[in-house]
């Protein structure tokens, strides 16, 4: 398993708080921070990808909607002009 050291600037107060943690607590803290960062980046990337996809499909979806607008109007008109007989 590959590992890498990362330098993170910390305020003196925060460094003091972390320094008083046990080594397992420090490891858990930094593990959680990295996991949060990775999940946040994945979520942001997904949002970007979805936004891009919707923008890419916008013209096609508009063309499809315009192509079928008349059909929708005809169906609406036919449905609302028929007389309904109740038995």
mmCIF file of N, CA and C in Angstrom:
data_model
loop_
_atom_site.group_PDB
_atom_site.id
_atom_site.type_symbol
_atom_site.label_atom_id
_atom_site.label_comp_id
_atom_site.label_asym_id
_atom_site.label_seq_id
_atom_site.Cartn_x
_atom_site.Cartn_y
_atom_site.Cartn_z
ATOM 1 N N UNK A 1 0.851 -1.173 0.000
ATOM 2 C CA UNK A 1 0.000 0.000 0.000
ATOM 3 C C UNK A 1 0.892 1.228 0.000
ATOM 4 N N UNK A 2 0.616 2.135 -0.905
ATOM 5 C CA UNK A 2 1.396 3.352 -1.034
ATOM 6 C C UNK A 2 0.904 4.381 -0.022
ATOM 7 N N UNK A 3 1.821 5.052 0.627
ATOM 8 C CA UNK A 3 1.423 6.125 1.550
ATOM 9 C C UNK A 3 2.223 7.366 1.195
ATOM 10 N N UNK A 4 1.666 8.486 1.554
ATOM 11 C CA UNK A 4 2.294 9.758 1.238
ATOM 12 C C UNK A 4 2.066 10.721 2.385
ATOM 13 N N UNK A 5 3.040 11.544 2.665
ATOM 14 C CA UNK A 5 2.895 12.536 3.721
ATOM 15 C C UNK A 5 2.329 13.817 3.120
ATOM 16 N N UNK A 6 1.455 14.435 3.876
ATOM 17 C CA UNK A 6 0.818 15.670 3.441
ATOM 18 C C UNK A 6 1.053 16.720 4.515
ATOM 19 N N UNK A 7 1.493 17.908 4.109
ATOM 20 C CA UNK A 7 1.680 19.015 5.043
ATOM 21 C C UNK A 7 0.416 19.863 5.063
ATOM 22 N N UNK A 8 -0.099 20.107 6.261
ATOM 23 C CA UNK A 8 -1.322 20.891 6.424
ATOM 24 C C UNK A 8 -1.040 22.019 7.413
ATOM 25 N N UNK A 9 -1.223 23.268 6.975
ATOM 26 C CA UNK A 9 -1.012 24.366 7.922
ATOM 27 C C UNK A 9 -2.131 24.385 8.977
ATOM 28 N N UNK A 10 -1.740 24.474 10.240
ATOM 29 C CA UNK A 10 -2.702 24.493 11.345
ATOM 30 C C UNK A 10 -2.424 25.697 12.234
ATOM 31 N N UNK A 11 -3.484 26.238 12.797
ATOM 32 C CA UNK A 11 -3.292 27.302 13.784
ATOM 33 C C UNK A 11 -2.648 26.694 15.031
ATOM 34 N N UNK A 12 -2.028 27.533 15.841
ATOM 35 C CA UNK A 12 -1.397 27.041 17.070
ATOM 36 C C UNK A 12 -2.413 26.373 17.991
ATOM 37 N N UNK A 13 -3.591 26.960 18.095
ATOM 38 C CA UNK A 13 -4.626 26.382 18.969
ATOM 39 C C UNK A 13 -5.047 24.996 18.482
ATOM 40 N N UNK A 14 -5.275 24.872 17.187
ATOM 41 C CA UNK A 14 -5.693 23.583 16.647
ATOM 42 C C UNK A 14 -4.569 22.550 16.770
ATOM 43 N N UNK A 15 -3.348 22.972 16.502
ATOM 44 C CA UNK A 15 -2.210 22.058 16.637
ATOM 45 C C UNK A 15 -2.081 21.569 18.074
ATOM 46 N N UNK A 16 -2.301 22.468 19.016
ATOM 47 C CA UNK A 16 -2.224 22.105 20.429
ATOM 48 C C UNK A 16 -3.296 21.070 20.785
ATOM 49 N N UNK A 17 -4.508 21.262 20.265
ATOM 50 C CA UNK A 17 -5.600 20.314 20.513
ATOM 51 C C UNK A 17 -5.267 18.940 19.937
ATOM 52 N N UNK A 18 -4.757 18.925 18.721
ATOM 53 C CA UNK A 18 -4.437 17.656 18.069
ATOM 54 C C UNK A 18 -3.270 16.961 18.760
ATOM 55 N N UNK A 19 -2.296 17.728 19.177
ATOM 56 C CA UNK A 19 -1.110 17.163 19.815
ATOM 57 C C UNK A 19 -1.457 16.419 21.094
ATOM 58 N N UNK A 20 -2.545 16.827 21.760
ATOM 59 C CA UNK A 20 -2.949 16.174 22.998
ATOM 60 C C UNK A 20 -3.753 14.890 22.767
ATOM 61 N N UNK A 21 -4.060 14.601 21.527
ATOM 62 C CA UNK A 21 -4.753 13.351 21.220
ATOM 63 C C UNK A 21 -3.750 12.211 21.194
ATOM 64 N N UNK A 22 -4.236 11.022 21.443
ATOM 65 C CA UNK A 22 -3.366 9.840 21.329
ATOM 66 C C UNK A 22 -3.100 9.592 19.841
ATOM 67 N N UNK A 23 -2.110 8.795 19.542
ATOM 68 C CA UNK A 23 -1.779 8.504 18.141
ATOM 69 C C UNK A 23 -2.953 7.860 17.402
ATOM 70 N N UNK A 24 -3.629 6.879 18.003
ATOM 71 C CA UNK A 24 -4.812 6.323 17.305
ATOM 72 C C UNK A 24 -5.901 7.379 17.076
ATOM 73 N N UNK A 25 -6.092 8.285 18.037
ATOM 74 C CA UNK A 25 -7.094 9.346 17.861
ATOM 75 C C UNK A 25 -6.679 10.297 16.739
ATOM 76 N N UNK A 26 -5.397 10.626 16.674
ATOM 77 C CA UNK A 26 -4.909 11.476 15.591
ATOM 78 C C UNK A 26 -5.097 10.796 14.240
ATOM 79 N N UNK A 27 -4.752 9.526 14.184
ATOM 80 C CA UNK A 27 -4.927 8.780 12.938
ATOM 81 C C UNK A 27 -6.385 8.769 12.497
ATOM 82 N N UNK A 28 -7.281 8.510 13.439
ATOM 83 C CA UNK A 28 -8.717 8.483 13.152
ATOM 84 C C UNK A 28 -9.196 9.854 12.685
ATOM 85 N N UNK A 29 -8.718 10.915 13.344
ATOM 86 C CA UNK A 29 -9.106 12.281 12.977
ATOM 87 C C UNK A 29 -8.694 12.578 11.536
ATOM 88 N N UNK A 30 -7.435 12.314 11.213
ATOM 89 C CA UNK A 30 -6.966 12.612 9.869
ATOM 90 C C UNK A 30 -7.591 11.692 8.817
ATOM 91 N N UNK A 31 -7.854 10.469 9.195
ATOM 92 C CA UNK A 31 -8.558 9.557 8.287
ATOM 93 C C UNK A 31 -9.949 10.114 7.958
ATOM 94 N N UNK A 32 -10.655 10.583 8.973
ATOM 95 C CA UNK A 32 -11.993 11.148 8.769
ATOM 96 C C UNK A 32 -11.946 12.419 7.933
ATOM 97 N N UNK A 33 -10.919 13.236 8.142
ATOM 98 C CA UNK A 33 -10.785 14.464 7.366
ATOM 99 C C UNK A 33 -10.560 14.139 5.886
ATOM 100 N N UNK A 34 -9.668 13.203 5.622
ATOM 101 C CA UNK A 34 -9.385 12.823 4.237
ATOM 102 C C UNK A 34 -10.620 12.198 3.596
ATOM 103 N N UNK A 35 -11.312 11.330 4.326
ATOM 104 C CA UNK A 35 -12.528 10.704 3.794
ATOM 105 C C UNK A 35 -13.581 11.762 3.466
ATOM 106 N N UNK A 36 -13.759 12.742 4.359
ATOM 107 C CA UNK A 36 -14.709 13.828 4.115
ATOM 108 C C UNK A 36 -14.317 14.598 2.851
ATOM 109 N N UNK A 37 -13.028 14.916 2.704
ATOM 110 C CA UNK A 37 -12.545 15.665 1.557
ATOM 111 C C UNK A 37 -12.805 14.891 0.262
ATOM 112 N N UNK A 38 -12.517 13.595 0.256
ATOM 113 C CA UNK A 38 -12.725 12.771 -0.937
ATOM 114 C C UNK A 38 -14.212 12.705 -1.283
ATOM 115 N N UNK A 39 -15.073 12.485 -0.293
ATOM 116 C CA UNK A 39 -16.517 12.418 -0.547
ATOM 117 C C UNK A 39 -17.045 13.756 -1.070
ATOM 118 N N UNK A 40 -16.559 14.840 -0.500
ATOM 119 C CA UNK A 40 -16.986 16.171 -0.940
ATOM 120 C C UNK A 40 -16.586 16.395 -2.392
ATOM 121 N N UNK A 41 -15.362 16.020 -2.752
ATOM 122 C CA UNK A 41 -14.919 16.183 -4.133
ATOM 123 C C UNK A 41 -15.714 15.312 -5.089
ATOM 124 N N UNK A 42 -16.036 14.076 -4.685
ATOM 125 C CA UNK A 42 -16.853 13.195 -5.528
ATOM 126 C C UNK A 42 -18.236 13.797 -5.747
ATOM 127 N N UNK A 43 -18.836 14.322 -4.685
ATOM 128 C CA UNK A 43 -20.160 14.929 -4.782
ATOM 129 C C UNK A 43 -20.134 16.151 -5.704
ATOM 130 N N UNK A 44 -19.110 16.984 -5.556
ATOM 131 C CA UNK A 44 -18.990 18.167 -6.407
ATOM 132 C C UNK A 44 -18.772 17.771 -7.865
ATOM 133 N N UNK A 45 -17.988 16.721 -8.105
ATOM 134 C CA UNK A 45 -17.754 16.252 -9.469
ATOM 135 C C UNK A 45 -19.034 15.700 -10.080
ATOM 136 N N UNK A 46 -19.813 14.966 -9.290
ATOM 137 C CA UNK A 46 -21.090 14.439 -9.770
ATOM 138 C C UNK A 46 -22.027 15.577 -10.153
ATOM 139 N N UNK A 47 -22.103 16.597 -9.323
ATOM 140 C CA UNK A 47 -22.955 17.749 -9.621
ATOM 141 C C UNK A 47 -22.507 18.420 -10.913
ATOM 142 N N UNK A 48 -21.206 18.582 -11.088
ATOM 143 C CA UNK A 48 -20.680 19.164 -12.324
ATOM 144 C C UNK A 48 -21.035 18.298 -13.528
ATOM 145 N N UNK A 49 -20.863 16.997 -13.400
ATOM 146 C CA UNK A 49 -21.177 16.084 -14.496
ATOM 147 C C UNK A 49 -22.658 16.137 -14.856
ATOM 148 N N UNK A 50 -23.530 16.159 -13.845
ATOM 149 C CA UNK A 50 -24.970 16.241 -14.106
ATOM 150 C C UNK A 50 -25.331 17.561 -14.773
ATOM 151 N N UNK A 51 -24.773 18.644 -14.283
ATOM 152 C CA UNK A 51 -25.033 19.964 -14.872
ATOM 153 C C UNK A 51 -24.598 19.964 -16.340
ATOM 154 N N UNK A 52 -23.411 19.441 -16.598
ATOM 155 C CA UNK A 52 -22.906 19.378 -17.969
ATOM 156 C C UNK A 52 -23.826 18.531 -18.847
ATOM 157 N N UNK A 53 -24.254 17.394 -18.329
ATOM 158 C CA UNK A 53 -25.146 16.520 -19.088
ATOM 159 C C UNK A 53 -26.473 17.187 -19.419
ATOM 160 N N UNK A 54 -27.061 17.869 -18.448
ATOM 161 C CA UNK A 54 -28.330 18.562 -18.696
ATOM 162 C C UNK A 54 -28.146 19.684 -19.707
ATOM 163 N N UNK A 55 -27.033 20.393 -19.624
ATOM 164 C CA UNK A 55 -26.771 21.467 -20.585
ATOM 165 C C UNK A 55 -26.555 20.893 -21.984
ATOM 166 N N UNK A 56 -25.860 19.767 -22.073
ATOM 167 C CA UNK A 56 -25.624 19.131 -23.366
ATOM 168 C C UNK A 56 -26.934 18.652 -23.998
ATOM 169 N N UNK A 57 -27.861 18.188 -23.189
ATOM 170 C CA UNK A 57 -29.114 17.639 -23.698
ATOM 171 C C UNK A 57 -30.207 18.691 -23.890
ATOM 172 N N UNK A 58 -29.975 19.911 -23.444
ATOM 173 C CA UNK A 58 -31.017 20.943 -23.462
ATOM 174 C C UNK A 58 -31.563 21.176 -24.873
ATOM 175 N N UNK A 59 -30.695 21.339 -25.859
ATOM 176 C CA UNK A 59 -31.160 21.603 -27.226
ATOM 177 C C UNK A 59 -31.947 20.423 -27.786
ATOM 178 N N UNK A 60 -31.466 19.216 -27.543
ATOM 179 C CA UNK A 60 -32.175 18.026 -28.024
ATOM 180 C C UNK A 60 -33.544 17.905 -27.354
ATOM 181 N N UNK A 61 -33.591 18.107 -26.046
ATOM 182 C CA UNK A 61 -34.873 18.014 -25.333
ATOM 183 C C UNK A 61 -35.850 19.082 -25.804
ATOM 184 N N UNK A 62 -35.353 20.288 -26.080
ATOM 185 C CA UNK A 62 -36.216 21.351 -26.596
ATOM 186 C C UNK A 62 -36.762 20.973 -27.970
ATOM 187 N N UNK A 63 -35.913 20.429 -28.819
ATOM 188 C CA UNK A 63 -36.356 20.022 -30.151
ATOM 189 C C UNK A 63 -37.425 18.933 -30.061
ATOM 190 N N UNK A 64 -37.229 17.978 -29.181
ATOM 191 C CA UNK A 64 -38.221 16.897 -29.009
ATOM 192 C C UNK A 64 -39.536 17.476 -28.490
ATOM 193 N N UNK A 65 -39.453 18.353 -27.513
ATOM 194 C CA UNK A 65 -40.668 18.963 -26.954
ATOM 195 C C UNK A 65 -41.414 19.757 -28.020
ATOM 196 N N UNK A 66 -40.666 20.503 -28.831
ATOM 197 C CA UNK A 66 -41.310 21.289 -29.891
ATOM 198 C C UNK A 66 -41.910 20.385 -30.959
ATOM 199 N N UNK A 67 -41.242 19.274 -31.268
ATOM 200 C CA UNK A 67 -41.738 18.352 -32.284
ATOM 201 C C UNK A 67 -43.054 17.709 -31.869
ATOM 202 N N UNK A 68 -43.228 17.474 -30.589
ATOM 203 C CA UNK A 68 -44.443 16.802 -30.123
ATOM 204 C C UNK A 68 -45.476 17.759 -29.518
ATOM 205 N N UNK A 69 -45.220 19.047 -29.550
ATOM 206 C CA UNK A 69 -46.156 20.019 -28.977
ATOM 207 C C UNK A 69 -47.511 19.948 -29.681
ATOM 208 N N UNK A 70 -47.504 19.826 -31.006
ATOM 209 C CA UNK A 70 -48.762 19.754 -31.742
ATOM 210 C C UNK A 70 -49.542 18.503 -31.374
ATOM 211 N N UNK A 71 -48.836 17.385 -31.228
ATOM 212 C CA UNK A 71 -49.503 16.130 -30.831
ATOM 213 C C UNK A 71 -50.149 16.277 -29.457
ATOM 214 N N UNK A 72 -49.449 16.905 -28.554
ATOM 215 C CA UNK A 72 -49.991 17.131 -27.210
ATOM 216 C C UNK A 72 -51.228 18.020 -27.279
ATOM 217 N N UNK A 73 -51.164 19.058 -28.096
ATOM 218 C CA UNK A 73 -52.307 19.965 -28.242
ATOM 219 C C UNK A 73 -53.503 19.226 -28.825
ATOM 220 N N UNK A 74 -53.272 18.399 -29.871
ATOM 221 C CA UNK A 74 -54.360 17.630 -30.468
ATOM 222 C C UNK A 74 -54.997 16.688 -29.456
ATOM 223 N N UNK A 75 -54.177 15.987 -28.672
ATOM 224 C CA UNK A 75 -54.693 15.051 -27.669
ATOM 225 C C UNK A 75 -55.492 15.803 -26.609
ATOM 226 N N UNK A 76 -54.999 16.943 -26.185
ATOM 227 C CA UNK A 76 -55.707 17.741 -25.185
ATOM 228 C C UNK A 76 -57.053 18.198 -25.738
ATOM 229 N N UNK A 77 -57.028 18.731 -26.946
ATOM 230 C CA UNK A 77 -58.265 19.230 -27.569
ATOM 231 C C UNK A 77 -59.280 18.107 -27.745
ATOM 232 N N UNK A 78 -58.824 16.950 -28.240
ATOM 233 C CA UNK A 78 -59.726 15.817 -28.453
ATOM 234 C C UNK A 78 -60.312 15.340 -27.125
ATOM 235 N N UNK A 79 -59.493 15.275 -26.100
ATOM 236 C CA UNK A 79 -59.916 14.788 -24.790
ATOM 237 C C UNK A 79 -60.939 15.729 -24.158
ATOM 238 N N UNK A 80 -60.817 17.009 -24.375
ATOM 239 C CA UNK A 80 -61.718 17.971 -23.723
ATOM 240 C C UNK A 80 -62.956 18.313 -24.562
ATOM 241 N N UNK A 81 -62.995 17.876 -25.813
ATOM 242 C CA UNK A 81 -64.182 18.146 -26.622
ATOM 243 C C UNK A 81 -65.117 16.966 -26.726
ATOM 244 N N UNK A 82 -64.692 15.802 -26.280
ATOM 245 C CA UNK A 82 -65.558 14.632 -26.318
ATOM 246 C C UNK A 82 -66.621 14.733 -25.229
ATOM 247 N N UNK A 83 -67.832 14.355 -25.587
ATOM 248 C CA UNK A 83 -68.899 14.340 -24.606
ATOM 249 C C UNK A 83 -68.845 12.999 -23.861
ATOM 250 N N UNK A 84 -68.940 13.067 -22.573
ATOM 251 C CA UNK A 84 -68.878 11.867 -21.756
ATOM 252 C C UNK A 84 -70.297 11.499 -21.322
ATOM 253 N N UNK A 85 -70.662 10.270 -21.563
ATOM 254 C CA UNK A 85 -71.983 9.779 -21.154
ATOM 255 C C UNK A 85 -71.802 8.877 -19.952
ATOM 256 N N UNK A 86 -72.486 9.210 -18.890
ATOM 257 C CA UNK A 86 -72.433 8.378 -17.690
ATOM 258 C C UNK A 86 -73.657 7.488 -17.637
ATOM 259 N N UNK A 87 -73.465 6.270 -17.291
ATOM 260 C CA UNK A 87 -74.590 5.331 -17.188
ATOM 261 C C UNK A 87 -74.938 5.106 -15.775
#
